[in-house]
Amino acid sequence: MNEYINLDEQNIDEEHICCAIGDPKHKSGVDKKKEWIKSKLKDGHVFRKLNARGKTFIEYEPLETSWVPINGKNYMYIYCLWVAGSFKGKGIGKELLEYAINDAKKKKMSGICTLVSLKKKPFIGDKKFFSHFGFKVVDSINDYELMALPFNNNDTPKFSDSARKMKIESRNFTIYYSNECPYVEYEVKELSDYAKEKEIKLDFVKVDSIDKAKNVPCVFNNWANFYKGKFISNTILNANALEKLLR
C-alpha cells in the first residue's frame, strides 16, 4: 500500500516538494514555490505526493483560481502530475489521478481538466495517460490541447481569448514566468546574467497574480518563450538553450 501526504500549513515547511530535491542552486526557487502554495491553500489548492524521496506528485485546484489562461465554472485544474525514475510503472500515477478525480467529485465539482499537447512537451501532461481515464479534448491552440473529464452536462472549460493570441508586440526575446515551478527562479537569474554579459535584449514578465495569469497572451502553465513577437515554446530555458535558440 502506497502512503501519500497532502501538504498543508502544518507540514509544508518540513516536507520536500518533489522537484529539485537536494539541489542547492534551486533552494530559492523551492522556497518561493512553497510560499506560492501557502498563498493558494485558501483557494483549495492540493499538492499530494508519495511519502518518499522522489519526483512523484499531483497538484491541482479549482479552475476559477488557478493561474492559467483557462476559463470555466466548477472544474478542477491539474497543474502537474509527475511520476519519475524508479517510481514509474507501479501504478502511482493512476492512484494520484484517481484521488484527484474522487476529490473533485466529493467537492461537487462539474469535472476536472488539464493541459496536454499533440507531441510530448516538458512540463505538460501525457495525453495518452489522461485519455485512458476518459479525458477528452475540449479545446485547442495550435498543438496544445485542453482535456477534460466532465461529471455532468455542464459546459466544459475553454482557453481564454488572450491565450489564443500567441503573440506579443515586443520583438525582444521575452519570457513569461511564475513561481509555480521551483526550477524557474534559478533560470531567471542565470538567463539575466547571461543576457547582461552578452548584451542581449531579454525581457521578463512575472506572472504574480490570478489576473495576470488569466490574461497571458499564450498557452501558459508556468513558463512561456516569445521571440520576434511570436510564441515559440513553453520549455524552461537555461543559458545554453537560449544561446542555441538565438543562433
PDB file of C-alpha atoms in Angstrom:
ATOM      1  CA  MET A   1       0.000   0.000   0.000  1.00  0.00           C
ATOM      2  CA  ASN A   2       1.491   3.303  -1.086  1.00  0.00           C
ATOM      3  CA  GLU A   3       1.492   6.092   1.504  1.00  0.00           C
ATOM      4  CA  TYR A   4       0.768   9.671   0.442  1.00  0.00           C
ATOM      5  CA  ILE A   5       0.988  13.109   2.038  1.00  0.00           C
ATOM      6  CA  ASN A   6      -1.043  16.251   1.311  1.00  0.00           C
ATOM      7  CA  LEU A   7       0.830  19.460   2.036  1.00  0.00           C
ATOM      8  CA  ASP A   8      -0.766  21.905   4.471  1.00  0.00           C
ATOM      9  CA  GLU A   9       0.206  24.807   6.729  1.00  0.00           C
ATOM     10  CA  GLN A  10       1.430  22.420   9.416  1.00  0.00           C
ATOM     11  CA  ASN A  11       3.781  20.246   7.338  1.00  0.00           C
ATOM     12  CA  ILE A  12       4.845  22.269   4.295  1.00  0.00           C
ATOM     13  CA  ASP A  13       7.973  23.755   5.893  1.00  0.00           C
ATOM     14  CA  GLU A  14       9.329  20.297   6.771  1.00  0.00           C
ATOM     15  CA  GLU A  15       8.251  18.350   3.681  1.00  0.00           C
ATOM     16  CA  HIS A  16      10.040  18.431   0.328  1.00  0.00           C
ATOM     17  CA  ILE A  17       8.044  19.367  -2.783  1.00  0.00           C
ATOM     18  CA  CYS A  18       9.494  16.658  -5.031  1.00  0.00           C
ATOM     19  CA  CYS A  19      11.077  18.858  -7.724  1.00  0.00           C
ATOM     20  CA  ALA A  20      14.726  19.933  -7.364  1.00  0.00           C
ATOM     21  CA  ILE A  21      15.305  17.659  -4.369  1.00  0.00           C
ATOM     22  CA  GLY A  22      18.707  18.218  -2.772  1.00  0.00           C
ATOM     23  CA  ASP A  23      19.933  20.687  -5.404  1.00  0.00           C
ATOM     24  CA  PRO A  24      21.177  23.775  -3.514  1.00  0.00           C
ATOM     25  CA  LYS A  25      21.052  26.039  -6.570  1.00  0.00           C
ATOM     26  CA  HIS A  26      17.265  25.698  -6.585  1.00  0.00           C
ATOM     27  CA  LYS A  27      16.738  26.439  -2.875  1.00  0.00           C
ATOM     28  CA  SER A  28      15.424  29.935  -3.576  1.00  0.00           C
ATOM     29  CA  GLY A  29      13.002  28.540  -6.147  1.00  0.00           C
ATOM     30  CA  VAL A  30      11.791  25.870  -3.726  1.00  0.00           C
ATOM     31  CA  ASP A  31      11.236  28.499  -1.024  1.00  0.00           C
ATOM     32  CA  LYS A  32       9.245  30.680  -3.416  1.00  0.00           C
ATOM     33  CA  LYS A  33       7.232  27.689  -4.602  1.00  0.00           C
ATOM     34  CA  LYS A  34       6.329  26.847  -1.002  1.00  0.00           C
ATOM     35  CA  GLU A  35       5.261  30.423  -0.378  1.00  0.00           C
ATOM     36  CA  TRP A  36       3.139  30.236  -3.516  1.00  0.00           C
ATOM     37  CA  ILE A  37       1.491  27.009  -2.301  1.00  0.00           C
ATOM     38  CA  LYS A  38       0.807  28.573   1.111  1.00  0.00           C
ATOM     39  CA  SER A  39      -0.914  31.514  -0.561  1.00  0.00           C
ATOM     40  CA  LYS A  40      -3.082  29.136  -2.609  1.00  0.00           C
ATOM     41  CA  LEU A  41      -4.216  26.738   0.128  1.00  0.00           C
ATOM     42  CA  LYS A  42      -7.164  29.007   0.911  1.00  0.00           C
ATOM     43  CA  ASP A  43      -8.296  28.532  -2.702  1.00  0.00           C
ATOM     44  CA  GLY A  44      -8.484  24.758  -2.297  1.00  0.00           C
ATOM     45  CA  HIS A  45      -5.043  24.077  -3.756  1.00  0.00           C
ATOM     46  CA  VAL A  46      -3.922  20.453  -3.316  1.00  0.00           C
ATOM     47  CA  PHE A  47      -0.336  19.191  -3.502  1.00  0.00           C
ATOM     48  CA  ARG A  48      -0.333  15.429  -2.900  1.00  0.00           C
ATOM     49  CA  LYS A  49       2.851  13.392  -3.036  1.00  0.00           C
ATOM     50  CA  LEU A  50       4.145   9.924  -2.343  1.00  0.00           C
ATOM     51  CA  ASN A  51       5.704   9.703   1.107  1.00  0.00           C
ATOM     52  CA  ALA A  52       9.146   9.026  -0.360  1.00  0.00           C
ATOM     53  CA  ARG A  53      12.144  10.922  -1.647  1.00  0.00           C
ATOM     54  CA  GLY A  54      11.281  11.256  -5.298  1.00  0.00           C
ATOM     55  CA  LYS A  55       9.537  13.286  -8.000  1.00  0.00           C
ATOM     56  CA  THR A  56       6.113  11.781  -7.537  1.00  0.00           C
ATOM     57  CA  PHE A  57       3.130  14.080  -7.049  1.00  0.00           C
ATOM     58  CA  ILE A  58      -0.074  15.657  -8.328  1.00  0.00           C
ATOM     59  CA  GLU A  59      -1.033  19.311  -7.945  1.00  0.00           C
ATOM     60  CA  TYR A  60      -4.462  20.797  -8.637  1.00  0.00           C
ATOM     61  CA  GLU A  61      -7.055  23.368  -7.562  1.00  0.00           C
ATOM     62  CA  PRO A  62     -10.392  24.874  -8.686  1.00  0.00           C
ATOM     63  CA  LEU A  63     -10.123  26.320 -12.180  1.00  0.00           C
ATOM     64  CA  GLU A  64     -11.577  29.681 -11.139  1.00  0.00           C
ATOM     65  CA  THR A  65      -8.497  30.425  -9.002  1.00  0.00           C
ATOM     66  CA  SER A  66      -5.870  28.523 -10.997  1.00  0.00           C
ATOM     67  CA  TRP A  67      -3.029  30.531 -12.535  1.00  0.00           C
ATOM     68  CA  VAL A  68      -3.696  29.515 -16.142  1.00  0.00           C
ATOM     69  CA  PRO A  69      -5.459  31.298 -19.055  1.00  0.00           C
ATOM     70  CA  ILE A  70      -8.353  28.850 -18.973  1.00  0.00           C
ATOM     71  CA  ASN A  71     -11.923  29.768 -18.077  1.00  0.00           C
ATOM     72  CA  GLY A  72     -14.702  27.565 -16.775  1.00  0.00           C
ATOM     73  CA  LYS A  73     -17.061  27.003 -13.889  1.00  0.00           C
ATOM     74  CA  ASN A  74     -16.767  24.462 -11.109  1.00  0.00           C
ATOM     75  CA  TYR A  75     -13.900  22.449 -12.649  1.00  0.00           C
ATOM     76  CA  MET A  76     -10.678  21.287 -11.050  1.00  0.00           C
ATOM     77  CA  TYR A  77      -7.477  22.066 -12.948  1.00  0.00           C
ATOM     78  CA  ILE A  78      -4.449  19.759 -12.736  1.00  0.00           C
ATOM     79  CA  TYR A  79      -1.247  21.811 -12.920  1.00  0.00           C
ATOM     80  CA  CYS A  80       1.095  18.845 -12.848  1.00  0.00           C
ATOM     81  CA  LEU A  81       1.123  15.064 -12.462  1.00  0.00           C
ATOM     82  CA  TRP A  82       4.646  13.696 -12.328  1.00  0.00           C
ATOM     83  CA  VAL A  83       5.987  10.232 -11.599  1.00  0.00           C
ATOM     84  CA  ALA A  84       9.705   9.912 -12.337  1.00  0.00           C
ATOM     85  CA  GLY A  85      12.585   7.466 -12.097  1.00  0.00           C
ATOM     86  CA  SER A  86      12.212   4.180 -10.230  1.00  0.00           C
ATOM     87  CA  PHE A  87       8.645   5.049  -9.218  1.00  0.00           C
ATOM     88  CA  LYS A  88       7.342   4.641 -12.771  1.00  0.00           C
ATOM     89  CA  GLY A  89       5.291   1.589 -13.687  1.00  0.00           C
ATOM     90  CA  LYS A  90       3.980   0.948 -10.168  1.00  0.00           C
ATOM     91  CA  GLY A  91       0.508   2.400 -10.512  1.00  0.00           C
ATOM     92  CA  ILE A  92       1.346   5.554  -8.579  1.00  0.00           C
ATOM     93  CA  GLY A  93       0.236   7.918 -11.345  1.00  0.00           C
ATOM     94  CA  LYS A  94      -3.090   6.061 -11.510  1.00  0.00           C
ATOM     95  CA  GLU A  95      -3.577   6.362  -7.746  1.00  0.00           C
ATOM     96  CA  LEU A  96      -2.735  10.072  -7.753  1.00  0.00           C
ATOM     97  CA  LEU A  97      -5.100  10.855 -10.606  1.00  0.00           C
ATOM     98  CA  GLU A  98      -7.924   8.756  -9.147  1.00  0.00           C
ATOM     99  CA  TYR A  99      -7.510  10.614  -5.852  1.00  0.00           C
ATOM    100  CA  ALA A 100      -7.879  13.969  -7.647  1.00  0.00           C
ATOM    101  CA  ILE A 101     -10.940  12.768  -9.582  1.00  0.00           C
ATOM    102  CA  ASN A 102     -12.623  11.418  -6.454  1.00  0.00           C
ATOM    103  CA  ASP A 103     -11.715  14.566  -4.516  1.00  0.00           C
ATOM    104  CA  ALA A 104     -13.306  16.708  -7.232  1.00  0.00           C
ATOM    105  CA  LYS A 105     -16.464  14.593  -7.112  1.00  0.00           C
ATOM    106  CA  LYS A 106     -16.650  14.833  -3.295  1.00  0.00           C
ATOM    107  CA  LYS A 107     -16.414  18.600  -3.604  1.00  0.00           C
ATOM    108  CA  LYS A 108     -19.359  18.589  -6.042  1.00  0.00           C
ATOM    109  CA  MET A 109     -17.274  19.797  -8.977  1.00  0.00           C
ATOM    110  CA  SER A 110     -18.588  19.521 -12.536  1.00  0.00           C
ATOM    111  CA  GLY A 111     -15.406  17.892 -13.799  1.00  0.00           C
ATOM    112  CA  ILE A 112     -11.621  18.010 -13.913  1.00  0.00           C
ATOM    113  CA  CYS A 113      -9.279  19.242 -16.658  1.00  0.00           C
ATOM    114  CA  THR A 114      -5.613  19.617 -17.598  1.00  0.00           C
ATOM    115  CA  LEU A 115      -3.247  20.813 -20.321  1.00  0.00           C
ATOM    116  CA  VAL A 116      -1.645  18.359 -22.780  1.00  0.00           C
ATOM    117  CA  SER A 117      -0.120  18.525 -26.260  1.00  0.00           C
ATOM    118  CA  LEU A 118      -0.189  16.557 -29.507  1.00  0.00           C
ATOM    119  CA  LYS A 119       3.528  15.860 -29.136  1.00  0.00           C
ATOM    120  CA  LYS A 120       5.064  15.357 -25.703  1.00  0.00           C
ATOM    121  CA  LYS A 121       6.438  18.573 -24.251  1.00  0.00           C
ATOM    122  CA  PRO A 122       8.270  19.246 -20.976  1.00  0.00           C
ATOM    123  CA  PHE A 123       6.077  20.174 -18.004  1.00  0.00           C
ATOM    124  CA  ILE A 124       2.927  19.265 -19.954  1.00  0.00           C
ATOM    125  CA  GLY A 125       0.650  16.284 -19.274  1.00  0.00           C
ATOM    126  CA  ASP A 126       0.750  12.993 -21.167  1.00  0.00           C
ATOM    127  CA  LYS A 127      -2.275  12.903 -23.469  1.00  0.00           C
ATOM    128  CA  LYS A 128      -2.376   9.103 -23.734  1.00  0.00           C
ATOM    129  CA  PHE A 129      -2.392   8.718 -19.955  1.00  0.00           C
ATOM    130  CA  PHE A 130      -5.327  11.074 -19.451  1.00  0.00           C
ATOM    131  CA  SER A 131      -7.198   9.594 -22.419  1.00  0.00           C
ATOM    132  CA  HIS A 132      -7.043   6.215 -20.696  1.00  0.00           C
ATOM    133  CA  PHE A 133      -9.083   7.662 -17.832  1.00  0.00           C
ATOM    134  CA  GLY A 134     -11.747   9.127 -20.101  1.00  0.00           C
ATOM    135  CA  PHE A 135     -10.452  12.671 -20.577  1.00  0.00           C
ATOM    136  CA  LYS A 136     -11.448  14.205 -23.925  1.00  0.00           C
ATOM    137  CA  VAL A 137     -10.058  17.196 -25.845  1.00  0.00           C
ATOM    138  CA  VAL A 138     -12.445  20.129 -25.369  1.00  0.00           C
ATOM    139  CA  ASP A 139     -10.345  22.978 -26.779  1.00  0.00           C
ATOM    140  CA  SER A 140      -7.027  23.540 -28.538  1.00  0.00           C
ATOM    141  CA  ILE A 141      -4.497  26.184 -29.547  1.00  0.00           C
ATOM    142  CA  ASN A 142      -2.009  25.005 -32.165  1.00  0.00           C
ATOM    143  CA  ASP A 143      -0.690  21.693 -30.813  1.00  0.00           C
ATOM    144  CA  TYR A 144      -1.663  22.427 -27.204  1.00  0.00           C
ATOM    145  CA  GLU A 145      -4.889  20.820 -26.043  1.00  0.00           C
ATOM    146  CA  LEU A 146      -7.198  21.203 -23.088  1.00  0.00           C
ATOM    147  CA  MET A 147      -8.559  17.859 -21.904  1.00  0.00           C
ATOM    148  CA  ALA A 148     -11.495  17.469 -19.563  1.00  0.00           C
ATOM    149  CA  LEU A 149     -13.353  14.729 -17.738  1.00  0.00           C
ATOM    150  CA  PRO A 150     -16.911  16.034 -17.186  1.00  0.00           C
ATOM    151  CA  PHE A 151     -19.023  14.594 -14.365  1.00  0.00           C
ATOM    152  CA  ASN A 152     -22.280  16.120 -15.691  1.00  0.00           C
ATOM    153  CA  ASN A 153     -23.632  18.034 -18.668  1.00  0.00           C
ATOM    154  CA  ASN A 154     -22.408  21.479 -17.634  1.00  0.00           C
ATOM    155  CA  ASP A 155     -20.283  23.493 -20.070  1.00  0.00           C
ATOM    156  CA  THR A 156     -16.672  22.368 -20.392  1.00  0.00           C
ATOM    157  CA  PRO A 157     -13.774  24.823 -19.872  1.00  0.00           C
ATOM    158  CA  LYS A 158     -12.081  26.778 -22.668  1.00  0.00           C
ATOM    159  CA  PHE A 159      -8.860  28.685 -23.245  1.00  0.00           C
ATOM    160  CA  SER A 160      -9.224  32.410 -22.683  1.00  0.00           C
ATOM    161  CA  ASP A 161      -9.325  34.782 -25.655  1.00  0.00           C
ATOM    162  CA  SER A 162      -5.975  36.236 -24.584  1.00  0.00           C
ATOM    163  CA  ALA A 163      -4.325  32.808 -24.743  1.00  0.00           C
ATOM    164  CA  ARG A 164      -5.289  32.478 -28.394  1.00  0.00           C
ATOM    165  CA  LYS A 165      -3.133  35.430 -29.405  1.00  0.00           C
ATOM    166  CA  MET A 166       0.150  33.519 -29.087  1.00  0.00           C
ATOM    167  CA  LYS A 167       1.996  36.738 -29.884  1.00  0.00           C
ATOM    168  CA  ILE A 168       3.144  39.992 -28.296  1.00  0.00           C
ATOM    169  CA  GLU A 169       4.173  43.396 -29.615  1.00  0.00           C
ATOM    170  CA  SER A 170       7.776  43.283 -28.402  1.00  0.00           C
ATOM    171  CA  ARG A 171      10.400  41.860 -30.775  1.00  0.00           C
ATOM    172  CA  ASN A 172      12.808  41.157 -27.920  1.00  0.00           C
ATOM    173  CA  PHE A 173      13.209  37.650 -26.570  1.00  0.00           C
ATOM    174  CA  THR A 174      10.558  37.700 -23.833  1.00  0.00           C
ATOM    175  CA  ILE A 175       9.827  35.182 -21.104  1.00  0.00           C
ATOM    176  CA  TYR A 176       6.622  34.968 -19.090  1.00  0.00           C
ATOM    177  CA  TYR A 177       7.087  33.017 -15.850  1.00  0.00           C
ATOM    178  CA  SER A 178       5.625  32.349 -12.415  1.00  0.00           C
ATOM    179  CA  ASN A 179       6.905  30.801  -9.187  1.00  0.00           C
ATOM    180  CA  GLU A 180       4.513  27.883  -9.628  1.00  0.00           C
ATOM    181  CA  CYS A 181       7.616  25.874 -10.632  1.00  0.00           C
ATOM    182  CA  PRO A 182      10.682  25.692  -8.335  1.00  0.00           C
ATOM    183  CA  TYR A 183      13.092  25.485 -11.291  1.00  0.00           C
ATOM    184  CA  VAL A 184      12.109  28.911 -12.566  1.00  0.00           C
ATOM    185  CA  GLU A 185      13.840  31.224 -10.088  1.00  0.00           C
ATOM    186  CA  TYR A 186      17.366  29.955 -10.783  1.00  0.00           C
ATOM    187  CA  GLU A 187      16.910  30.010 -14.552  1.00  0.00           C
ATOM    188  CA  VAL A 188      15.610  33.589 -14.486  1.00  0.00           C
ATOM    189  CA  LYS A 189      18.791  34.645 -12.696  1.00  0.00           C
ATOM    190  CA  GLU A 190      21.044  32.577 -14.987  1.00  0.00           C
ATOM    191  CA  LEU A 191      19.415  33.984 -18.111  1.00  0.00           C
ATOM    192  CA  SER A 192      19.515  37.537 -16.744  1.00  0.00           C
ATOM    193  CA  ASP A 193      23.244  37.236 -16.076  1.00  0.00           C
ATOM    194  CA  TYR A 194      23.852  35.678 -19.491  1.00  0.00           C
ATOM    195  CA  ALA A 195      21.898  38.393 -21.298  1.00  0.00           C
ATOM    196  CA  LYS A 196      23.788  41.117 -19.465  1.00  0.00           C
ATOM    197  CA  GLU A 197      27.156  39.513 -20.291  1.00  0.00           C
ATOM    198  CA  LYS A 198      26.272  39.045 -23.978  1.00  0.00           C
ATOM    199  CA  GLU A 199      24.416  42.372 -24.240  1.00  0.00           C
ATOM    200  CA  ILE A 200      21.252  40.622 -25.371  1.00  0.00           C
ATOM    201  CA  LYS A 201      17.863  42.277 -25.036  1.00  0.00           C
ATOM    202  CA  LEU A 202      15.957  39.847 -22.834  1.00  0.00           C
ATOM    203  CA  ASP A 203      12.701  40.778 -21.138  1.00  0.00           C
ATOM    204  CA  PHE A 204      10.971  39.003 -18.270  1.00  0.00           C
ATOM    205  CA  VAL A 205       7.285  39.268 -17.401  1.00  0.00           C
ATOM    206  CA  LYS A 206       6.485  37.846 -13.977  1.00  0.00           C
ATOM    207  CA  VAL A 207       3.008  36.375 -13.675  1.00  0.00           C
ATOM    208  CA  ASP A 208       2.336  37.017  -9.997  1.00  0.00           C
ATOM    209  CA  SER A 209      -1.445  37.345  -9.750  1.00  0.00           C
ATOM    210  CA  ILE A 210      -4.506  35.495 -10.936  1.00  0.00           C
ATOM    211  CA  ASP A 211      -5.467  38.459 -13.124  1.00  0.00           C
ATOM    212  CA  LYS A 212      -2.137  38.297 -14.972  1.00  0.00           C
ATOM    213  CA  ALA A 213      -2.345  34.512 -15.241  1.00  0.00           C
ATOM    214  CA  LYS A 214      -5.840  34.533 -16.714  1.00  0.00           C
ATOM    215  CA  ASN A 215      -4.796  37.123 -19.306  1.00  0.00           C
ATOM    216  CA  VAL A 216      -1.369  35.988 -20.541  1.00  0.00           C
ATOM    217  CA  PRO A 217      -1.156  36.144 -24.369  1.00  0.00           C
ATOM    218  CA  CYS A 218      -0.434  32.436 -24.856  1.00  0.00           C
ATOM    219  CA  VAL A 219      -0.872  28.923 -23.525  1.00  0.00           C
ATOM    220  CA  PHE A 220       0.759  29.055 -20.106  1.00  0.00           C
ATOM    221  CA  ASN A 221       1.448  26.658 -17.236  1.00  0.00           C
ATOM    222  CA  ASN A 222       4.470  28.333 -15.589  1.00  0.00           C
ATOM    223  CA  TRP A 223       6.804  29.480 -18.406  1.00  0.00           C
ATOM    224  CA  ALA A 224       6.454  30.785 -21.983  1.00  0.00           C
ATOM    225  CA  ASN A 225       9.049  31.963 -24.528  1.00  0.00           C
ATOM    226  CA  PHE A 226       8.455  34.617 -27.193  1.00  0.00           C
ATOM    227  CA  TYR A 227      10.858  35.734 -29.919  1.00  0.00           C
ATOM    228  CA  LYS A 228      10.261  38.407 -32.545  1.00  0.00           C
ATOM    229  CA  GLY A 229       6.739  38.736 -31.231  1.00  0.00           C
ATOM    230  CA  LYS A 230       5.779  35.084 -31.602  1.00  0.00           C
ATOM    231  CA  PHE A 231       5.301  32.328 -29.041  1.00  0.00           C
ATOM    232  CA  ILE A 232       7.935  29.635 -29.579  1.00  0.00           C
ATOM    233  CA  SER A 233       7.714  27.200 -26.643  1.00  0.00           C
ATOM    234  CA  ASN A 234       6.858  26.517 -23.014  1.00  0.00           C
ATOM    235  CA  THR A 235      10.295  24.991 -22.331  1.00  0.00           C
ATOM    236  CA  ILE A 236      12.145  26.335 -19.275  1.00  0.00           C
ATOM    237  CA  LEU A 237      15.474  27.541 -20.659  1.00  0.00           C
ATOM    238  CA  ASN A 238      18.994  27.728 -19.306  1.00  0.00           C
ATOM    239  CA  ALA A 239      21.776  29.862 -20.810  1.00  0.00           C
ATOM    240  CA  ASN A 240      22.930  27.144 -23.224  1.00  0.00           C
ATOM    241  CA  ALA A 241      19.408  26.521 -24.504  1.00  0.00           C
ATOM    242  CA  LEU A 242      18.848  30.243 -25.019  1.00  0.00           C
ATOM    243  CA  GLU A 243      22.105  30.567 -26.938  1.00  0.00           C
ATOM    244  CA  LYS A 244      21.106  27.730 -29.264  1.00  0.00           C
ATOM    245  CA  LEU A 245      17.701  29.291 -29.909  1.00  0.00           C
ATOM    246  CA  LEU A 246      19.206  32.669 -30.719  1.00  0.00           C
ATOM    247  CA  ARG A 247      21.599  31.078 -33.174  1.00  0.00           C
TER     248      ARG A 247
END
